[in-house]
Amino acid sequence: MNKQDQLNMIKEDFINCQKVLLAIGDETRQAILLVLMGTDCQTGLRVGEITEQTHLSRPAVSHHLKILRDAGIILMRKEGTKNFYYINVRTELGLLRTLVLDIDNFLQNFYSNDGILEG
Amino acid sequence: MNKQDQLNMIKEDFINCQKVLLAIGDETRQAILLVLMGTDCQTGLRVGEITEQTHLSRPAVSHHLKILRDAGIILMRKEGTKNFYYINVRTELGLLRTLVLDIDNFLQNFYSNDGILEG
DNA sequence: TTGAATGGTTTAATTTAACGAACCATATCT
DNA sequence: AGATATGGTTCGTTAAATTAAACCATTCAA
C-alpha cells in the first residue's frame, strides 16, 4: 500500500471515530463512563443513580448519555419507566484502536529513520 | 490485578491523554495533521504553507498548531524567522493506544459472557 | 539602518457546547 | 381516573472554543 492510500485510510479513520473522539474527550463523560464501568456486571445504572454519583443535574446527565450513546460507546435498556445504561462491550472504541494502529503503521513506513520510501 | 485497580488505571489513562483527545477531536486539526503527514520526509512545513492548504487564517492555524504541539503530537524547528512544523514520530498518540488497550482488557475481564469475576 | 518576510500574540466577535429550571411524556400503582 | 416515579426535551443562560483583524517581535537582506 502506498503513501497516499495510507493517508486516505487515516482520513477515513478520523471520520469513523469522530463521534467517539468528541464523546470521550469531555471529562464529565469520562467520569460517567468510569461510573458505569464500576458497576457490577451488565445490569446497568439508571439515570437517577448516575446523577447521584456526579455533580450534575439530571438533564445534563441525560444530555451526556445521549452523546455517549450516539457514539456507540454505551447502550440503553428500557424497563418500564426506568432506563438502564451500560457499557457497550462491542464498544466503538475499536475504531479508535484502528486509527492509532493505522497512524503507527504510517509513521513506521514513511517517517522511520531507517527507510524513507516516499510514495 | 483486581477490578478497582484496573478502573484506577483507566482513570489515569484518561488524564494522561486528555490533551491528545481534545487535540485530535477537532476536524480542523485533523486536517492539519493530514497535511503534515502528506509532506515528503521530515523537513516539515512552514505556517504559511499550512495556511495555504486550509480555509483558515494564519492566526487560526497558529492557534491550532500550538494545541497540537502542547499535546505532543507535532514538533517545531526554527530556522531564521521560519518555523517548520512536523509530526512527532514518538507521538503521544501512544497514550491513546494505552487507553484503548486498558479498556479492552477491562471489558474482557469483567464484562465478557464467559467469566464475570467481580473485584 | 531601513525594509521585507515570517509568524506569535492580543483583542473582540462569533459560534458552539454545557448547564439547569421548567416542562412534557410514559409507565406503574392504588 | 388520579397520583407517583422516572426520565426525554425545550428553552434561555452561561461558559468555552474558534476565528480574523490588528499588532508586535525577530531575522535577514540590501
PDB file of C-alpha atoms (C1' of nucleotides) in Angstrom:
ATOM      1  CA  MET A   1       0.000   0.000   0.000  1.00  0.00           C
ATOM      2  CA  ASN A   2       1.454   3.367  -0.994  1.00  0.00           C
ATOM      3  CA  LYS A   3       1.633   6.540   0.989  1.00  0.00           C
ATOM      4  CA  GLN A   4      -1.450   8.209  -0.436  1.00  0.00           C
ATOM      5  CA  ASP A   5      -3.549   5.119   0.193  1.00  0.00           C
ATOM      6  CA  GLN A   6      -2.466   5.080   3.805  1.00  0.00           C
ATOM      7  CA  LEU A   7      -3.241   8.759   4.160  1.00  0.00           C
ATOM      8  CA  ASN A   8      -6.715   8.217   2.741  1.00  0.00           C
ATOM      9  CA  MET A   9      -7.219   5.360   5.167  1.00  0.00           C
ATOM     10  CA  ILE A  10      -6.271   7.569   8.106  1.00  0.00           C
ATOM     11  CA  LYS A  11      -8.597  10.243   6.782  1.00  0.00           C
ATOM     12  CA  GLU A  12     -11.391   7.657   6.796  1.00  0.00           C
ATOM     13  CA  ASP A  13     -10.408   6.582  10.304  1.00  0.00           C
ATOM     14  CA  PHE A  14     -10.765  10.152  11.520  1.00  0.00           C
ATOM     15  CA  ILE A  15     -14.255  10.353  10.049  1.00  0.00           C
ATOM     16  CA  ASN A  16     -15.235   6.998  11.521  1.00  0.00           C
ATOM     17  CA  CYS A  17     -14.195   7.820  15.058  1.00  0.00           C
ATOM     18  CA  GLN A  18     -15.118  11.493  15.030  1.00  0.00           C
ATOM     19  CA  LYS A  19     -18.075  10.967  17.354  1.00  0.00           C
ATOM     20  CA  VAL A  20     -16.060   8.732  19.651  1.00  0.00           C
ATOM     21  CA  LEU A  21     -13.281  11.304  19.957  1.00  0.00           C
ATOM     22  CA  LEU A  22     -15.684  14.095  20.818  1.00  0.00           C
ATOM     23  CA  ALA A  23     -17.585  11.838  23.220  1.00  0.00           C
ATOM     24  CA  ILE A  24     -14.645  10.683  25.304  1.00  0.00           C
ATOM     25  CA  GLY A  25     -12.727  13.954  25.047  1.00  0.00           C
ATOM     26  CA  ASP A  26     -15.029  15.501  27.651  1.00  0.00           C
ATOM     27  CA  GLU A  27     -14.001  14.993  31.267  1.00  0.00           C
ATOM     28  CA  THR A  28     -17.588  14.809  32.521  1.00  0.00           C
ATOM     29  CA  ARG A  29     -18.366  11.999  30.115  1.00  0.00           C
ATOM     30  CA  GLN A  30     -15.162  10.235  31.135  1.00  0.00           C
ATOM     31  CA  ALA A  31     -16.411  10.369  34.711  1.00  0.00           C
ATOM     32  CA  ILE A  32     -19.773   8.929  33.677  1.00  0.00           C
ATOM     33  CA  LEU A  33     -18.041   6.106  31.811  1.00  0.00           C
ATOM     34  CA  LEU A  34     -15.980   5.255  34.875  1.00  0.00           C
ATOM     35  CA  VAL A  35     -19.134   5.187  36.990  1.00  0.00           C
ATOM     36  CA  LEU A  36     -20.747   2.802  34.510  1.00  0.00           C
ATOM     37  CA  MET A  37     -17.642   0.609  34.416  1.00  0.00           C
ATOM     38  CA  GLY A  38     -17.608   0.495  38.193  1.00  0.00           C
ATOM     39  CA  THR A  39     -20.984  -1.219  38.453  1.00  0.00           C
ATOM     40  CA  ASP A  40     -21.164  -4.957  38.937  1.00  0.00           C
ATOM     41  CA  CYS A  41     -21.860  -6.877  35.741  1.00  0.00           C
ATOM     42  CA  GLN A  42     -24.087  -5.621  32.926  1.00  0.00           C
ATOM     43  CA  THR A  43     -27.304  -4.727  34.722  1.00  0.00           C
ATOM     44  CA  GLY A  44     -26.547  -1.111  34.092  1.00  0.00           C
ATOM     45  CA  LEU A  45     -27.428   2.031  36.009  1.00  0.00           C
ATOM     46  CA  ARG A  46     -30.473   4.262  35.942  1.00  0.00           C
ATOM     47  CA  VAL A  47     -30.146   7.929  35.083  1.00  0.00           C
ATOM     48  CA  GLY A  48     -31.030   8.876  38.638  1.00  0.00           C
ATOM     49  CA  GLU A  49     -28.313   6.675  40.058  1.00  0.00           C
ATOM     50  CA  ILE A  50     -25.744   8.156  37.695  1.00  0.00           C
ATOM     51  CA  THR A  51     -26.875  11.647  38.605  1.00  0.00           C
ATOM     52  CA  GLU A  52     -26.296  10.917  42.290  1.00  0.00           C
ATOM     53  CA  GLN A  53     -22.690   9.992  41.550  1.00  0.00           C
ATOM     54  CA  THR A  54     -21.910  13.212  39.709  1.00  0.00           C
ATOM     55  CA  HIS A  55     -22.075  16.928  40.384  1.00  0.00           C
ATOM     56  CA  LEU A  56     -24.578  17.368  37.567  1.00  0.00           C
ATOM     57  CA  SER A  57     -28.305  17.812  37.115  1.00  0.00           C
ATOM     58  CA  ARG A  58     -30.379  15.029  35.587  1.00  0.00           C
ATOM     59  CA  PRO A  59     -30.899  16.888  32.278  1.00  0.00           C
ATOM     60  CA  ALA A  60     -27.148  17.366  31.978  1.00  0.00           C
ATOM     61  CA  VAL A  61     -26.530  13.671  32.615  1.00  0.00           C
ATOM     62  CA  SER A  62     -29.227  12.798  30.110  1.00  0.00           C
ATOM     63  CA  HIS A  63     -27.524  15.044  27.599  1.00  0.00           C
ATOM     64  CA  HIS A  64     -24.135  13.369  28.030  1.00  0.00           C
ATOM     65  CA  LEU A  65     -25.654   9.888  27.951  1.00  0.00           C
ATOM     66  CA  LYS A  66     -27.186  10.706  24.595  1.00  0.00           C
ATOM     67  CA  ILE A  67     -23.819  11.751  23.205  1.00  0.00           C
ATOM     68  CA  LEU A  68     -22.158   8.585  24.506  1.00  0.00           C
ATOM     69  CA  ARG A  69     -24.990   6.526  23.035  1.00  0.00           C
ATOM     70  CA  ASP A  70     -24.785   8.204  19.637  1.00  0.00           C
ATOM     71  CA  ALA A  71     -21.088   7.397  19.626  1.00  0.00           C
ATOM     72  CA  GLY A  72     -21.826   3.724  20.222  1.00  0.00           C
ATOM     73  CA  ILE A  73     -19.932   3.596  23.500  1.00  0.00           C
ATOM     74  CA  ILE A  74     -22.877   2.804  25.758  1.00  0.00           C
ATOM     75  CA  LEU A  75     -26.247   1.113  25.348  1.00  0.00           C
ATOM     76  CA  MET A  76     -29.642   1.508  26.999  1.00  0.00           C
ATOM     77  CA  ARG A  77     -32.299  -0.947  28.151  1.00  0.00           C
ATOM     78  CA  LYS A  78     -35.809   0.201  28.979  1.00  0.00           C
ATOM     79  CA  GLU A  79     -37.705  -1.402  31.829  1.00  0.00           C
ATOM     80  CA  GLY A  80     -40.983   0.311  32.496  1.00  0.00           C
ATOM     81  CA  THR A  81     -40.179   3.954  33.002  1.00  0.00           C
ATOM     82  CA  LYS A  82     -36.665   3.066  34.083  1.00  0.00           C
ATOM     83  CA  ASN A  83     -33.814   3.373  31.613  1.00  0.00           C
ATOM     84  CA  PHE A  84     -30.680   1.385  32.377  1.00  0.00           C
ATOM     85  CA  TYR A  85     -27.427   2.481  30.798  1.00  0.00           C
ATOM     86  CA  TYR A  86     -24.398   0.234  30.432  1.00  0.00           C
ATOM     87  CA  ILE A  87     -21.110  -0.050  28.603  1.00  0.00           C
ATOM     88  CA  ASN A  88     -21.296  -1.481  25.101  1.00  0.00           C
ATOM     89  CA  VAL A  89     -18.971  -4.478  25.201  1.00  0.00           C
ATOM     90  CA  ARG A  90     -18.606  -4.253  21.436  1.00  0.00           C
ATOM     91  CA  THR A  91     -17.790  -0.607  22.006  1.00  0.00           C
ATOM     92  CA  GLU A  92     -16.953   1.618  19.099  1.00  0.00           C
ATOM     93  CA  LEU A  93     -13.694   2.412  20.829  1.00  0.00           C
ATOM     94  CA  GLY A  94     -12.355  -0.229  18.452  1.00  0.00           C
ATOM     95  CA  LEU A  95     -12.498   2.478  15.791  1.00  0.00           C
ATOM     96  CA  LEU A  96     -10.046   4.435  17.885  1.00  0.00           C
ATOM     97  CA  ARG A  97      -7.700   1.470  18.025  1.00  0.00           C
ATOM     98  CA  THR A  98      -7.838   1.226  14.247  1.00  0.00           C
ATOM     99  CA  LEU A  99      -6.958   4.900  13.944  1.00  0.00           C
ATOM    100  CA  VAL A 100      -3.991   4.629  16.267  1.00  0.00           C
ATOM    101  CA  LEU A 101      -2.716   1.474  14.580  1.00  0.00           C
ATOM    102  CA  ASP A 102      -3.000   2.997  11.113  1.00  0.00           C
ATOM    103  CA  ILE A 103      -1.081   6.080  12.197  1.00  0.00           C
ATOM    104  CA  ASP A 104       1.582   3.928  13.844  1.00  0.00           C
ATOM    105  CA  ASN A 105       1.935   1.954  10.621  1.00  0.00           C
ATOM    106  CA  PHE A 106       2.162   5.108   8.589  1.00  0.00           C
ATOM    107  CA  LEU A 107       4.867   6.624  10.746  1.00  0.00           C
ATOM    108  CA  GLN A 108       6.848   3.405  10.697  1.00  0.00           C
ATOM    109  CA  ASN A 109       6.661   3.171   6.908  1.00  0.00           C
ATOM    110  CA  PHE A 110       7.336   6.748   5.959  1.00  0.00           C
ATOM    111  CA  TYR A 111       8.897   8.527   8.887  1.00  0.00           C
ATOM    112  CA  SER A 112      11.258   5.984  10.420  1.00  0.00           C
ATOM    113  CA  ASN A 113      14.966   6.793  10.300  1.00  0.00           C
ATOM    114  CA  ASP A 114      15.893   3.532   8.573  1.00  0.00           C
ATOM    115  CA  GLY A 115      13.909   3.733   5.406  1.00  0.00           C
ATOM    116  CA  ILE A 116      12.150   6.696   3.909  1.00  0.00           C
ATOM    117  CA  LEU A 117      10.416   5.272   0.896  1.00  0.00           C
ATOM    118  CA  GLU A 118       8.324   8.173  -0.409  1.00  0.00           C
ATOM    119  CA  GLY A 119       5.060   7.400  -2.171  1.00  0.00           C
TER     120      GLY A 119
ATOM    121  CA  MET B   1      -4.993  -7.076  39.088  1.00  0.00           C
ATOM    122  CA  ASN B   2      -8.466  -6.523  40.529  1.00  0.00           C
ATOM    123  CA  LYS B   3     -11.312  -4.515  39.133  1.00  0.00           C
ATOM    124  CA  GLN B   4     -10.710  -1.349  41.126  1.00  0.00           C
ATOM    125  CA  ASP B   5      -7.044  -1.287  40.164  1.00  0.00           C
ATOM    126  CA  GLN B   6      -7.970  -1.532  36.516  1.00  0.00           C
ATOM    127  CA  LEU B   7     -10.513   1.243  36.888  1.00  0.00           C
ATOM    128  CA  ASN B   8      -7.926   3.461  38.524  1.00  0.00           C
ATOM    129  CA  MET B   9      -5.558   2.698  35.681  1.00  0.00           C
ATOM    130  CA  ILE B  10      -8.146   3.725  33.109  1.00  0.00           C
ATOM    131  CA  LYS B  11      -8.817   6.874  35.093  1.00  0.00           C
ATOM    132  CA  GLU B  12      -5.100   7.662  34.873  1.00  0.00           C
ATOM    133  CA  ASP B  13      -5.121   6.898  31.169  1.00  0.00           C
ATOM    134  CA  PHE B  14      -7.883   9.433  30.652  1.00  0.00           C
ATOM    135  CA  ILE B  15      -5.876  12.069  32.463  1.00  0.00           C
ATOM    136  CA  ASN B  16      -2.738  11.241  30.517  1.00  0.00           C
ATOM    137  CA  CYS B  17      -4.310  11.509  27.097  1.00  0.00           C
ATOM    138  CA  GLN B  18      -6.729  14.325  27.868  1.00  0.00           C
ATOM    139  CA  LYS B  19      -4.794  16.827  25.756  1.00  0.00           C
ATOM    140  CA  VAL B  20      -4.407  14.355  22.924  1.00  0.00           C
ATOM    141  CA  LEU B  21      -8.129  13.613  22.838  1.00  0.00           C
ATOM    142  CA  LEU B  22      -9.044  17.289  22.720  1.00  0.00           C
ATOM    143  CA  ALA B  23      -6.337  17.972  20.131  1.00  0.00           C
ATOM    144  CA  ILE B  24      -7.323  15.334  17.602  1.00  0.00           C
ATOM    145  CA  GLY B  25     -11.052  15.573  18.278  1.00  0.00           C
ATOM    146  CA  ASP B  26     -11.226  18.759  16.222  1.00  0.00           C
ATOM    147  CA  GLU B  27     -11.758  18.308  12.492  1.00  0.00           C
ATOM    148  CA  THR B  28      -9.652  21.314  11.573  1.00  0.00           C
ATOM    149  CA  ARG B  29      -6.696  19.926  13.483  1.00  0.00           C
ATOM    150  CA  GLN B  30      -7.230  16.537  11.876  1.00  0.00           C
ATOM    151  CA  ALA B  31      -6.961  18.256   8.501  1.00  0.00           C
ATOM    152  CA  ILE B  32      -3.742  19.976   9.557  1.00  0.00           C
ATOM    153  CA  LEU B  33      -2.286  16.655  10.708  1.00  0.00           C
ATOM    154  CA  LEU B  34      -3.119  15.060   7.366  1.00  0.00           C
ATOM    155  CA  VAL B  35      -1.420  17.949   5.577  1.00  0.00           C
ATOM    156  CA  LEU B  36       1.689  17.473   7.711  1.00  0.00           C
ATOM    157  CA  MET B  37       1.664  13.713   7.131  1.00  0.00           C
ATOM    158  CA  GLY B  38       1.355  14.292   3.409  1.00  0.00           C
ATOM    159  CA  THR B  39       4.661  16.109   3.124  1.00  0.00           C
ATOM    160  CA  ASP B  40       7.738  14.261   1.963  1.00  0.00           C
ATOM    161  CA  CYS B  41      10.014  13.186   4.801  1.00  0.00           C
ATOM    162  CA  GLN B  42      10.537  15.125   7.993  1.00  0.00           C
ATOM    163  CA  THR B  43      11.563  18.559   6.736  1.00  0.00           C
ATOM    164  CA  GLY B  44       8.238  19.879   7.917  1.00  0.00           C
ATOM    165  CA  LEU B  45       6.055  22.710   6.686  1.00  0.00           C
ATOM    166  CA  ARG B  46       6.044  26.411   7.429  1.00  0.00           C
ATOM    167  CA  VAL B  47       2.969  28.062   8.925  1.00  0.00           C
ATOM    168  CA  GLY B  48       2.389  29.952   5.696  1.00  0.00           C
ATOM    169  CA  GLU B  49       2.425  26.761   3.660  1.00  0.00           C
ATOM    170  CA  ILE B  50      -0.028  25.088   6.010  1.00  0.00           C
ATOM    171  CA  THR B  51      -2.291  28.126   5.851  1.00  0.00           C
ATOM    172  CA  GLU B  52      -2.376  27.899   2.059  1.00  0.00           C
ATOM    173  CA  GLN B  53      -3.666  24.334   2.289  1.00  0.00           C
ATOM    174  CA  THR B  54      -6.556  25.189   4.611  1.00  0.00           C
ATOM    175  CA  HIS B  55      -9.515  27.557   4.634  1.00  0.00           C
ATOM    176  CA  LEU B  56      -8.130  29.303   7.712  1.00  0.00           C
ATOM    177  CA  SER B  57      -6.293  32.486   8.568  1.00  0.00           C
ATOM    178  CA  ARG B  58      -2.697  32.319   9.744  1.00  0.00           C
ATOM    179  CA  PRO B  59      -3.548  33.176  13.377  1.00  0.00           C
ATOM    180  CA  ALA B  60      -6.086  30.369  13.430  1.00  0.00           C
ATOM    181  CA  VAL B  61      -3.534  27.921  12.065  1.00  0.00           C
ATOM    182  CA  SER B  62      -1.008  29.155  14.576  1.00  0.00           C
ATOM    183  CA  HIS B  63      -3.556  28.590  17.331  1.00  0.00           C
ATOM    184  CA  HIS B  64      -4.220  25.002  16.292  1.00  0.00           C
ATOM    185  CA  LEU B  65      -0.528  24.254  15.857  1.00  0.00           C
ATOM    186  CA  LYS B  66       0.032  25.355  19.438  1.00  0.00           C
ATOM    187  CA  ILE B  67      -2.634  22.964  20.684  1.00  0.00           C
ATOM    188  CA  LEU B  68      -1.182  20.066  18.680  1.00  0.00           C
ATOM    189  CA  ARG B  69       2.254  20.943  19.995  1.00  0.00           C
ATOM    190  CA  ASP B  70       1.131  21.108  23.620  1.00  0.00           C
ATOM    191  CA  ALA B  71      -0.378  17.663  23.156  1.00  0.00           C
ATOM    192  CA  GLY B  72       2.971  16.309  21.952  1.00  0.00           C
ATOM    193  CA  ILE B  73       1.646  15.295  18.552  1.00  0.00           C
ATOM    194  CA  ILE B  74       3.768  17.630  16.469  1.00  0.00           C
ATOM    195  CA  LEU B  75       7.145  19.331  16.861  1.00  0.00           C
ATOM    196  CA  MET B  76       8.655  22.575  15.620  1.00  0.00           C
ATOM    197  CA  ARG B  77      12.059  23.547  14.259  1.00  0.00           C
ATOM    198  CA  LYS B  78      13.102  27.189  13.978  1.00  0.00           C
ATOM    199  CA  GLU B  79      15.231  28.344  11.059  1.00  0.00           C
ATOM    200  CA  GLY B  80      15.663  32.080  10.986  1.00  0.00           C
ATOM    201  CA  THR B  81      12.199  33.555  11.066  1.00  0.00           C
ATOM    202  CA  LYS B  82      10.789  30.407   9.566  1.00  0.00           C
ATOM    203  CA  ASN B  83       9.134  27.823  11.802  1.00  0.00           C
ATOM    204  CA  PHE B  84       8.833  24.305  10.422  1.00  0.00           C
ATOM    205  CA  TYR B  85       6.195  22.028  11.876  1.00  0.00           C
ATOM    206  CA  TYR B  86       6.268  18.258  11.571  1.00  0.00           C
ATOM    207  CA  ILE B  87       4.758  15.093  13.009  1.00  0.00           C
ATOM    208  CA  ASN B  88       6.370  13.807  16.189  1.00  0.00           C
ATOM    209  CA  VAL B  89       7.415  10.268  15.330  1.00  0.00           C
ATOM    210  CA  ARG B  90       7.382   9.438  19.023  1.00  0.00           C
ATOM    211  CA  THR B  91       3.927  10.923  19.084  1.00  0.00           C
ATOM    212  CA  GLU B  92       1.905  10.977  22.262  1.00  0.00           C
ATOM    213  CA  LEU B  93      -0.784   9.079  20.409  1.00  0.00           C
ATOM    214  CA  GLY B  94       0.766   6.102  22.153  1.00  0.00           C
ATOM    215  CA  LEU B  95      -1.083   7.270  25.254  1.00  0.00           C
ATOM    216  CA  LEU B  96      -4.283   6.767  23.335  1.00  0.00           C
ATOM    217  CA  ARG B  97      -3.288   3.232  22.440  1.00  0.00           C
ATOM    218  CA  THR B  98      -2.673   2.536  26.109  1.00  0.00           C
ATOM    219  CA  LEU B  99      -6.117   3.836  26.988  1.00  0.00           C
ATOM    220  CA  VAL B 100      -7.848   1.701  24.371  1.00  0.00           C
ATOM    221  CA  LEU B 101      -5.896  -1.405  25.342  1.00  0.00           C
ATOM    222  CA  ASP B 102      -6.642  -0.946  29.033  1.00  0.00           C
ATOM    223  CA  ILE B 103     -10.352  -0.558  28.339  1.00  0.00           C
ATOM    224  CA  ASP B 104     -10.316  -3.624  26.094  1.00  0.00           C
ATOM    225  CA  ASN B 105      -8.653  -5.591  28.854  1.00  0.00           C
ATOM    226  CA  PHE B 106     -11.142  -4.378  31.397  1.00  0.00           C
ATOM    227  CA  LEU B 107     -14.140  -5.325  29.281  1.00  0.00           C
ATOM    228  CA  GLN B 108     -12.686  -8.742  28.577  1.00  0.00           C
ATOM    229  CA  ASN B 109     -12.051  -9.402  32.265  1.00  0.00           C
ATOM    230  CA  PHE B 110     -15.241  -8.106  33.767  1.00  0.00           C
ATOM    231  CA  TYR B 111     -17.877  -7.833  31.093  1.00  0.00           C
ATOM    232  CA  SER B 112     -17.330 -10.888  28.893  1.00  0.00           C
ATOM    233  CA  ASN B 113     -20.078 -13.508  28.870  1.00  0.00           C
ATOM    234  CA  ASP B 114     -17.774 -16.345  29.851  1.00  0.00           C
ATOM    235  CA  GLY B 115     -16.485 -15.192  33.177  1.00  0.00           C
ATOM    236  CA  ILE B 116     -17.680 -12.405  35.360  1.00  0.00           C
ATOM    237  CA  LEU B 117     -15.200 -12.336  38.200  1.00  0.00           C
ATOM    238  CA  GLU B 118     -16.202  -9.267  40.208  1.00  0.00           C
ATOM    239  CA  GLY B 119     -13.499  -7.403  42.073  1.00  0.00           C
TER     240      GLY B 119
ATOM    241  C1'  DT C   1      19.743  51.154   9.416  1.00  0.00           C
ATOM    242  C1'  DT C   2      15.914  50.686   6.719  1.00  0.00           C
ATOM    243  C1'  DG C   3      12.595  47.399   4.562  1.00  0.00           C
ATOM    244  C1'  DA C   4      10.617  42.986   3.818  1.00  0.00           C
ATOM    245  C1'  DA C   5       9.413  38.387   5.359  1.00  0.00           C
ATOM    246  C1'  DT C   6       7.764  35.373   8.773  1.00  0.00           C
ATOM    247  C1'  DG C   7       4.995  34.144  12.410  1.00  0.00           C
ATOM    248  C1'  DG C   8       3.440  34.687  17.898  1.00  0.00           C
ATOM    249  C1'  DT C   9       0.093  37.158  20.483  1.00  0.00           C
ATOM    250  C1'  DT C  10      -3.698  40.201  21.730  1.00  0.00           C
ATOM    251  C1'  DT C  11      -8.368  41.584  21.145  1.00  0.00           C
ATOM    252  C1'  DA C  12     -13.048  41.353  20.065  1.00  0.00           C
ATOM    253  C1'  DA C  13     -16.715  38.975  17.702  1.00  0.00           C
ATOM    254  C1'  DT C  14     -18.942  34.775  16.506  1.00  0.00           C
ATOM    255  C1'  DT C  15     -20.047  30.166  17.072  1.00  0.00           C
ATOM    256  C1'  DT C  16     -20.564  26.184  19.712  1.00  0.00           C
ATOM    257  C1'  DA C  17     -21.108  23.462  23.945  1.00  0.00           C
ATOM    258  C1'  DA C  18     -22.658  22.761  28.624  1.00  0.00           C
ATOM    259  C1'  DC C  19     -25.909  23.591  32.099  1.00  0.00           C
ATOM    260  C1'  DG C  20     -30.282  23.646  34.992  1.00  0.00           C
ATOM    261  C1'  DA C  21     -35.212  25.203  35.586  1.00  0.00           C
ATOM    262  C1'  DA C  22     -39.378  24.171  33.890  1.00  0.00           C
ATOM    263  C1'  DC C  23     -42.000  21.263  31.208  1.00  0.00           C
ATOM    264  C1'  DC C  24     -43.847  17.122  28.900  1.00  0.00           C
ATOM    265  C1'  DA C  25     -44.373  12.051  28.066  1.00  0.00           C
ATOM    266  C1'  DT C  26     -44.814   7.436  29.581  1.00  0.00           C
ATOM    267  C1'  DA C  27     -45.378   3.666  32.736  1.00  0.00           C
ATOM    268  C1'  DT C  28     -46.893   1.796  37.271  1.00  0.00           C
ATOM    269  C1'  DC C  29     -49.699   1.502  41.284  1.00  0.00           C
ATOM    270  C1'  DT C  30     -53.913   2.132  44.074  1.00  0.00           C
TER     271       DT C  30
ATOM    272  C1'  DA D   1     -59.006   8.004  36.687  1.00  0.00           C
ATOM    273  C1'  DG D   2     -55.723  10.063  39.866  1.00  0.00           C
ATOM    274  C1'  DA D   3     -51.180  10.060  41.933  1.00  0.00           C
ATOM    275  C1'  DT D   4     -46.388   8.953  41.698  1.00  0.00           C
ATOM    276  C1'  DA D   5     -41.979   7.780  39.664  1.00  0.00           C
ATOM    277  C1'  DT D   6     -38.831   8.158  36.019  1.00  0.00           C
ATOM    278  C1'  DG D   7     -36.510  10.381  32.532  1.00  0.00           C
ATOM    279  C1'  DG D   8     -36.549  12.951  27.460  1.00  0.00           C
ATOM    280  C1'  DT D   9     -36.859  17.510  25.733  1.00  0.00           C
ATOM    281  C1'  DT D  10     -37.231  22.549  25.347  1.00  0.00           C
ATOM    282  C1'  DC D  11     -35.509  26.980  26.379  1.00  0.00           C
ATOM    283  C1'  DG D  12     -32.776  30.665  27.957  1.00  0.00           C
ATOM    284  C1'  DT D  13     -28.319  31.483  30.116  1.00  0.00           C
ATOM    285  C1'  DT D  14     -23.603  30.961  30.917  1.00  0.00           C
ATOM    286  C1'  DA D  15     -19.056  29.281  29.629  1.00  0.00           C
ATOM    287  C1'  DA D  16     -15.652  27.916  26.257  1.00  0.00           C
ATOM    288  C1'  DA D  17     -13.610  27.435  21.626  1.00  0.00           C
ATOM    289  C1'  DT D  18     -12.831  29.220  17.187  1.00  0.00           C
ATOM    290  C1'  DT D  19     -11.812  32.865  14.208  1.00  0.00           C
ATOM    291  C1'  DA D  20      -9.623  37.035  11.810  1.00  0.00           C
ATOM    292  C1'  DA D  21      -8.068  41.915  12.135  1.00  0.00           C
ATOM    293  C1'  DA D  22      -4.629  44.386  14.055  1.00  0.00           C
ATOM    294  C1'  DC D  23      -0.405  44.423  16.327  1.00  0.00           C
ATOM    295  C1'  DC D  24       4.261  43.190  17.893  1.00  0.00           C
ATOM    296  C1'  DA D  25       8.751  40.669  17.746  1.00  0.00           C
ATOM    297  C1'  DT D  26      12.521  38.569  15.308  1.00  0.00           C
ATOM    298  C1'  DT D  27      15.535  37.628  11.481  1.00  0.00           C
ATOM    299  C1'  DC D  28      17.696  38.557   7.162  1.00  0.00           C
ATOM    300  C1'  DA D  29      18.898  41.169   3.066  1.00  0.00           C
ATOM    301  C1'  DA D  30      20.158  45.354   0.813  1.00  0.00           C
TER     302       DA D  30
END
